[in-house]
């Protein structure tokens, strides 16, 4: 199952996240900001990333509540960087 089993995470979005991850050093995201900067926001939306956080897929970036609280800022920073 993996990430595809997470609600609201479609196959295209999951493939996009995995492709972005595979391009990272060590094939992992260093931070939530790095994740948001690397994503193709044409295929992945904020709701998908939020569902990843709620499911525990982003627990390496800190407690779920903290990740969810900082998600808006990370997405906004990634949007400004594009």
Tab-separated table of C-alpha atoms in Angstrom:
chain	number	residue	atom	x	y	z
A	1	UNK	CA	0.000	0.000	0.000
A	2	UNK	CA	2.392	2.729	1.131
A	3	UNK	CA	1.573	6.381	0.464
A	4	UNK	CA	-1.172	5.439	-1.988
A	5	UNK	CA	-3.253	4.118	0.907
A	6	UNK	CA	-3.476	7.595	2.440
A	7	UNK	CA	-6.818	9.294	1.887
A	8	UNK	CA	-6.757	12.017	-0.804
A	9	UNK	CA	-3.356	10.859	-2.086
A	10	UNK	CA	-3.921	9.830	-5.680
A	11	UNK	CA	-1.484	7.833	-7.761
A	12	UNK	CA	-0.238	10.865	-9.713
A	13	UNK	CA	0.437	12.863	-6.551
A	14	UNK	CA	2.230	9.942	-4.868
A	15	UNK	CA	4.397	9.340	-7.932
A	16	UNK	CA	5.282	13.033	-8.021
A	17	UNK	CA	6.281	13.057	-4.331
A	18	UNK	CA	8.373	9.903	-4.733
A	19	UNK	CA	10.084	11.334	-7.837
A	20	UNK	CA	10.901	14.549	-5.952
A	21	UNK	CA	12.217	12.535	-3.003
A	22	UNK	CA	14.440	10.428	-5.248
A	23	UNK	CA	16.142	13.612	-6.482
A	24	UNK	CA	17.099	14.671	-2.942
A	25	UNK	CA	20.488	13.956	-1.333
A	26	UNK	CA	20.203	10.617	0.423
A	27	UNK	CA	16.801	10.203	-1.253
A	28	UNK	CA	15.037	11.894	1.653
A	29	UNK	CA	13.722	15.355	2.401
A	30	UNK	CA	15.792	17.276	4.942
A	31	UNK	CA	12.860	19.358	6.185
A	32	UNK	CA	9.252	20.262	5.562
A	33	UNK	CA	10.486	23.334	3.692
A	34	UNK	CA	12.671	21.141	1.462
A	35	UNK	CA	9.683	18.900	0.756
A	36	UNK	CA	7.471	21.844	-0.183
A	37	UNK	CA	10.168	23.412	-2.365
A	38	UNK	CA	10.789	20.157	-4.239
A	39	UNK	CA	7.162	19.279	-4.963
A	40	UNK	CA	5.466	19.889	-8.295
A	41	UNK	CA	2.433	21.846	-7.091
A	42	UNK	CA	0.708	21.189	-10.411
A	43	UNK	CA	0.287	17.527	-9.426
A	44	UNK	CA	0.320	17.738	-5.628
A	45	UNK	CA	-1.929	20.020	-3.616
A	46	UNK	CA	-1.843	21.236	-0.027
A	47	UNK	CA	-4.551	18.768	1.000
A	48	UNK	CA	-2.362	15.819	-0.041
A	49	UNK	CA	0.569	17.077	2.040
A	50	UNK	CA	-1.793	17.757	4.949
A	51	UNK	CA	-3.116	14.189	4.745
A	52	UNK	CA	0.475	12.892	4.703
A	53	UNK	CA	1.124	14.852	7.898
A	54	UNK	CA	-2.074	13.654	9.572
A	55	UNK	CA	-1.278	10.034	8.715
A	56	UNK	CA	2.226	10.205	10.163
A	57	UNK	CA	4.102	10.116	6.860
A	58	UNK	CA	5.879	13.364	7.812
A	59	UNK	CA	6.631	12.514	11.448
A	60	UNK	CA	10.387	12.786	10.790
A	61	UNK	CA	9.893	16.565	10.621
A	62	UNK	CA	8.484	16.749	14.152
A	63	UNK	CA	5.225	16.206	16.005
A	64	UNK	CA	2.168	16.120	13.758
A	65	UNK	CA	0.646	19.208	15.310
A	66	UNK	CA	3.795	21.211	14.733
A	67	UNK	CA	4.097	19.984	11.144
A	68	UNK	CA	0.479	20.906	10.436
A	69	UNK	CA	0.938	24.304	12.089
A	70	UNK	CA	3.959	25.123	9.931
A	71	UNK	CA	2.545	23.704	6.697
A	72	UNK	CA	0.978	26.981	5.510
A	73	UNK	CA	4.241	28.861	5.968
A	74	UNK	CA	6.240	26.169	4.156
A	75	UNK	CA	3.816	26.060	1.228
A	76	UNK	CA	3.811	29.881	1.018
A	77	UNK	CA	7.625	29.988	1.080
A	78	UNK	CA	7.770	27.402	-1.699
A	79	UNK	CA	5.271	29.415	-3.758
A	80	UNK	CA	7.350	32.596	-3.320
A	81	UNK	CA	10.463	30.698	-4.399
A	82	UNK	CA	8.954	29.681	-7.728
